[in-house]
JSON list of C-alpha atoms in Angstrom, two decimals:
[
{"chain": "A", "resi": 85, "resn": "MET", "atom": "CA", "xyz": [-15.56, 2.13, 5.00]},
{"chain": "A", "resi": 86, "resn": "GLU", "atom": "CA", "xyz": [-15.27, 5.31, 7.00]},
{"chain": "A", "resi": 87, "resn": "ASN", "atom": "CA", "xyz": [-11.81, 6.61, 7.73]},
{"chain": "A", "resi": 88, "resn": "ARG", "atom": "CA", "xyz": [-11.85, 7.68, 11.37]},
{"chain": "A", "resi": 89, "resn": "TYR", "atom": "CA", "xyz": [-8.79, 9.84, 10.76]},
{"chain": "A", "resi": 90, "resn": "PRO", "atom": "CA", "xyz": [-9.73, 12.32, 8.02]},
{"chain": "A", "resi": 91, "resn": "GLY", "atom": "CA", "xyz": [-6.75, 13.39, 5.99]},
{"chain": "A", "resi": 92, "resn": "LEU", "atom": "CA", "xyz": [-4.79, 10.27, 6.88]},
{"chain": "A", "resi": 93, "resn": "LEU", "atom": "CA", "xyz": [-4.15, 7.35, 4.57]},
{"chain": "A", "resi": 94, "resn": "ILE", "atom": "CA", "xyz": [-4.32, 3.98, 6.33]},
{"chain": "A", "resi": 95, "resn": "VAL", "atom": "CA", "xyz": [-2.26, 1.08, 4.98]},
{"chain": "A", "resi": 96, "resn": "TYR", "atom": "CA", "xyz": [-2.93, -2.43, 6.26]},
{"chain": "A", "resi": 97, "resn": "GLY", "atom": "CA", "xyz": [-0.20, -4.97, 5.59]},
{"chain": "A", "resi": 98, "resn": "HIS", "atom": "CA", "xyz": [2.48, -7.04, 7.27]},
{"chain": "A", "resi": 99, "resn": "ASN", "atom": "CA", "xyz": [6.24, -7.21, 7.18]},
{"chain": "A", "resi": 100, "resn": "TYR", "atom": "CA", "xyz": [6.24, -10.34, 4.99]},
{"chain": "A", "resi": 101, "resn": "CYS", "atom": "CA", "xyz": [4.40, -8.66, 2.11]},
{"chain": "A", "resi": 102, "resn": "MET", "atom": "CA", "xyz": [6.91, -7.04, -0.21]},
{"chain": "A", "resi": 103, "resn": "GLN", "atom": "CA", "xyz": [4.16, -5.18, -2.08]},
{"chain": "A", "resi": 104, "resn": "ALA", "atom": "CA", "xyz": [2.99, -3.57, 1.17]},
{"chain": "A", "resi": 105, "resn": "ILE", "atom": "CA", "xyz": [6.54, -2.71, 2.21]},
{"chain": "A", "resi": 106, "resn": "ALA", "atom": "CA", "xyz": [7.24, -1.19, -1.22]},
{"chain": "A", "resi": 107, "resn": "LEU", "atom": "CA", "xyz": [4.06, 0.88, -1.00]},
{"chain": "A", "resi": 108, "resn": "VAL", "atom": "CA", "xyz": [5.02, 2.29, 2.40]},
{"chain": "A", "resi": 109, "resn": "ARG", "atom": "CA", "xyz": [8.54, 3.13, 1.19]},
{"chain": "A", "resi": 110, "resn": "ILE", "atom": "CA", "xyz": [7.14, 4.99, -1.80]},
{"chain": "A", "resi": 111, "resn": "LEU", "atom": "CA", "xyz": [4.63, 6.85, 0.37]},
{"chain": "A", "resi": 112, "resn": "LYS", "atom": "CA", "xyz": [7.48, 7.94, 2.64]},
{"chain": "A", "resi": 113, "resn": "ARG", "atom": "CA", "xyz": [9.58, 8.98, -0.35]},
{"chain": "A", "resi": 114, "resn": "HIS", "atom": "CA", "xyz": [6.68, 11.13, -1.56]},
{"chain": "A", "resi": 115, "resn": "HIS", "atom": "CA", "xyz": [6.07, 12.53, 1.95]},
{"chain": "A", "resi": 116, "resn": "VAL", "atom": "CA", "xyz": [2.53, 11.13, 2.15]},
{"chain": "A", "resi": 117, "resn": "ASP", "atom": "CA", "xyz": [1.19, 11.04, 5.70]},
{"chain": "A", "resi": 118, "resn": "HIS", "atom": "CA", "xyz": [-0.08, 7.57, 6.43]},
{"chain": "A", "resi": 119, "resn": "GLU", "atom": "CA", "xyz": [-0.62, 5.08, 9.21]},
{"chain": "A", "resi": 120, "resn": "TRP", "atom": "CA", "xyz": [0.89, 1.60, 8.88]},
{"chain": "A", "resi": 121, "resn": "ARG", "atom": "CA", "xyz": [-1.15, -1.18, 10.46]},
{"chain": "A", "resi": 122, "resn": "ASP", "atom": "CA", "xyz": [0.61, -4.54, 10.64]},
{"chain": "A", "resi": 123, "resn": "ILE", "atom": "CA", "xyz": [-2.23, -7.08, 10.67]},
{"chain": "A", "resi": 124, "resn": "LEU", "atom": "CA", "xyz": [0.00, -9.80, 12.13]},
{"chain": "A", "resi": 125, "resn": "ALA", "atom": "CA", "xyz": [1.41, -7.72, 14.99]},
{"chain": "A", "resi": 126, "resn": "GLY", "atom": "CA", "xyz": [-1.58, -5.49, 15.71]},
{"chain": "A", "resi": 127, "resn": "PRO", "atom": "CA", "xyz": [-4.96, -6.09, 17.32]},
{"chain": "A", "resi": 128, "resn": "PRO", "atom": "CA", "xyz": [-7.28, -8.74, 15.83]},
{"chain": "A", "resi": 129, "resn": "GLU", "atom": "CA", "xyz": [-9.68, -5.98, 14.75]},
{"chain": "A", "resi": 130, "resn": "TRP", "atom": "CA", "xyz": [-7.22, -5.01, 12.02]},
{"chain": "A", "resi": 131, "resn": "GLN", "atom": "CA", "xyz": [-7.48, -8.47, 10.45]},
{"chain": "A", "resi": 132, "resn": "GLU", "atom": "CA", "xyz": [-11.26, -8.30, 10.68]},
{"chain": "A", "resi": 133, "resn": "THR", "atom": "CA", "xyz": [-11.24, -4.90, 8.97]},
{"chain": "A", "resi": 134, "resn": "VAL", "atom": "CA", "xyz": [-9.13, -6.25, 6.11]},
{"chain": "A", "resi": 135, "resn": "LYS", "atom": "CA", "xyz": [-11.37, -9.30, 5.74]},
{"chain": "A", "resi": 136, "resn": "SER", "atom": "CA", "xyz": [-14.46, -7.09, 5.59]},
{"chain": "A", "resi": 137, "resn": "LEU", "atom": "CA", "xyz": [-12.88, -4.98, 2.85]},
{"chain": "A", "resi": 138, "resn": "ALA", "atom": "CA", "xyz": [-11.30, -7.84, 0.86]},
{"chain": "A", "resi": 139, "resn": "ARG", "atom": "CA", "xyz": [-14.19, -10.28, 0.44]},
{"chain": "A", "resi": 140, "resn": "GLY", "atom": "CA", "xyz": [-13.22, -12.35, 3.46]},
{"chain": "A", "resi": 141, "resn": "ASN", "atom": "CA", "xyz": [-9.52, -12.56, 2.59]},
{"chain": "A", "resi": 142, "resn": "LEU", "atom": "CA", "xyz": [-6.49, -11.18, 4.38]},
{"chain": "A", "resi": 143, "resn": "SER", "atom": "CA", "xyz": [-5.38, -9.39, 1.21]},
{"chain": "A", "resi": 144, "resn": "VAL", "atom": "CA", "xyz": [-2.64, -6.83, 1.69]},
{"chain": "A", "resi": 145, "resn": "PRO", "atom": "CA", "xyz": [-1.85, -4.14, 1.13]},
{"chain": "A", "resi": 146, "resn": "THR", "atom": "CA", "xyz": [-5.32, -2.80, 1.78]},
{"chain": "A", "resi": 147, "resn": "VAL", "atom": "CA", "xyz": [-5.53, 0.98, 1.69]},
{"chain": "A", "resi": 148, "resn": "ILE", "atom": "CA", "xyz": [-8.22, 3.27, 3.09]},
{"chain": "A", "resi": 149, "resn": "PHE", "atom": "CA", "xyz": [-8.07, 6.78, 1.66]},
{"chain": "A", "resi": 150, "resn": "PRO", "atom": "CA", "xyz": [-9.06, 9.93, 3.54]},
{"chain": "A", "resi": 151, "resn": "ASP", "atom": "CA", "xyz": [-12.30, 10.07, 1.50]},
{"chain": "A", "resi": 152, "resn": "GLY", "atom": "CA", "xyz": [-13.23, 6.57, 2.73]},
{"chain": "A", "resi": 153, "resn": "SER", "atom": "CA", "xyz": [-12.56, 4.80, -0.56]},
{"chain": "A", "resi": 154, "resn": "VAL", "atom": "CA", "xyz": [-10.60, 1.54, -0.49]},
{"chain": "A", "resi": 155, "resn": "MET", "atom": "CA", "xyz": [-8.06, -0.26, -2.67]},
{"chain": "A", "resi": 156, "resn": "VAL", "atom": "CA", "xyz": [-7.20, -3.91, -2.10]},
{"chain": "A", "resi": 157, "resn": "GLU", "atom": "CA", "xyz": [-3.79, -5.11, -3.29]},
{"chain": "A", "resi": 158, "resn": "PRO", "atom": "CA", "xyz": [-3.07, -1.96, -5.29]},
{"chain": "A", "resi": 159, "resn": "TYR", "atom": "CA", "xyz": [0.19, -1.25, -7.03]},
{"chain": "A", "resi": 160, "resn": "PRO", "atom": "CA", "xyz": [2.01, 1.77, -5.56]},
{"chain": "A", "resi": 161, "resn": "GLU", "atom": "CA", "xyz": [1.46, 3.78, -8.74]},
{"chain": "A", "resi": 162, "resn": "GLN", "atom": "CA", "xyz": [-2.32, 3.25, -8.43]},
{"chain": "A", "resi": 163, "resn": "VAL", "atom": "CA", "xyz": [-2.27, 4.69, -4.91]},
{"chain": "A", "resi": 164, "resn": "LEU", "atom": "CA", "xyz": [-0.11, 7.63, -5.96]},
{"chain": "A", "resi": 165, "resn": "LYS", "atom": "CA", "xyz": [-2.34, 8.33, -8.95]},
{"chain": "A", "resi": 166, "resn": "LYS", "atom": "CA", "xyz": [-5.42, 8.45, -6.73]},
{"chain": "A", "resi": 167, "resn": "LEU", "atom": "CA", "xyz": [-3.54, 10.89, -4.49]},
{"chain": "A", "resi": 168, "resn": "GLY", "atom": "CA", "xyz": [-2.66, 13.03, -7.51]},
{"chain": "A", "resi": 169, "resn": "LEU", "atom": "CA", "xyz": [1.02, 12.10, -7.43]},
{"chain": "A", "resi": 170, "resn": "GLU", "atom": "CA", "xyz": [3.36, 10.30, -9.82]},
{"chain": "A", "resi": 171, "resn": "LEU", "atom": "CA", "xyz": [6.15, 7.83, -9.27]},
{"chain": "A", "resi": 172, "resn": "SER", "atom": "CA", "xyz": [9.56, 9.42, -9.16]},
{"chain": "A", "resi": 173, "resn": "THR", "atom": "CA", "xyz": [11.84, 8.97, -12.14]},
{"chain": "A", "resi": 174, "resn": "PHE", "atom": "CA", "xyz": [14.12, 6.74, -10.05]},
{"chain": "A", "resi": 175, "resn": "THR", "atom": "CA", "xyz": [11.24, 4.43, -9.20]},
{"chain": "A", "resi": 176, "resn": "GLU", "atom": "CA", "xyz": [10.13, 4.29, -12.83]},
{"chain": "A", "resi": 177, "resn": "ARG", "atom": "CA", "xyz": [13.65, 3.30, -13.92]},
{"chain": "A", "resi": 178, "resn": "LEU", "atom": "CA", "xyz": [13.87, 0.68, -11.18]},
{"chain": "A", "resi": 179, "resn": "LYS", "atom": "CA", "xyz": [10.51, -0.78, -12.17]},
{"chain": "A", "resi": 180, "resn": "LYS", "atom": "CA", "xyz": [11.56, -0.93, -15.83]},
{"chain": "A", "resi": 181, "resn": "ARG", "atom": "CA", "xyz": [14.79, -2.74, -14.91]},
{"chain": "A", "resi": 182, "resn": "LEU", "atom": "CA", "xyz": [12.85, -5.26, -12.84]},
{"chain": "A", "resi": 183, "resn": "ASP", "atom": "CA", "xyz": [10.32, -5.79, -15.65]},
{"chain": "A", "resi": 184, "resn": "ASP", "atom": "CA", "xyz": [13.17, -6.29, -18.15]},
{"chain": "A", "resi": 185, "resn": "ARG", "atom": "CA", "xyz": [14.81, -8.87, -15.86]},
{"chain": "A", "resi": 186, "resn": "LEU", "atom": "CA", "xyz": [11.55, -10.76, -15.44]},
{"chain": "A", "resi": 187, "resn": "LYS", "atom": "CA", "xyz": [11.00, -10.84, -19.20]},
{"chain": "A", "resi": 188, "resn": "ALA", "atom": "CA", "xyz": [14.52, -12.18, -19.73]},
{"chain": "A", "resi": 189, "resn": "GLU", "atom": "CA", "xyz": [13.98, -15.10, -17.35]}
]
């Protein structure tokens, strides 16, 4: 998929997807320029783009990188790694606490 905006990361998602919202928050925290495209509030073409990238599914987040590569339902750390960044220490601690809580349940 060609990114029509070289240098800009495009994130498709919607406000009901916590994984997409978390990704956008982390991108902002790391000062990564990106464009958020809400597939439920935006034009129908955005849903069609996601379907074409995600084997016919509306899987979000779907990320298009400046080089044209795509990740479907990536974890934030996967996106940051591809961008050559790392999760902040705070985020790592928060993730560990969440993992520990889930294991305890």
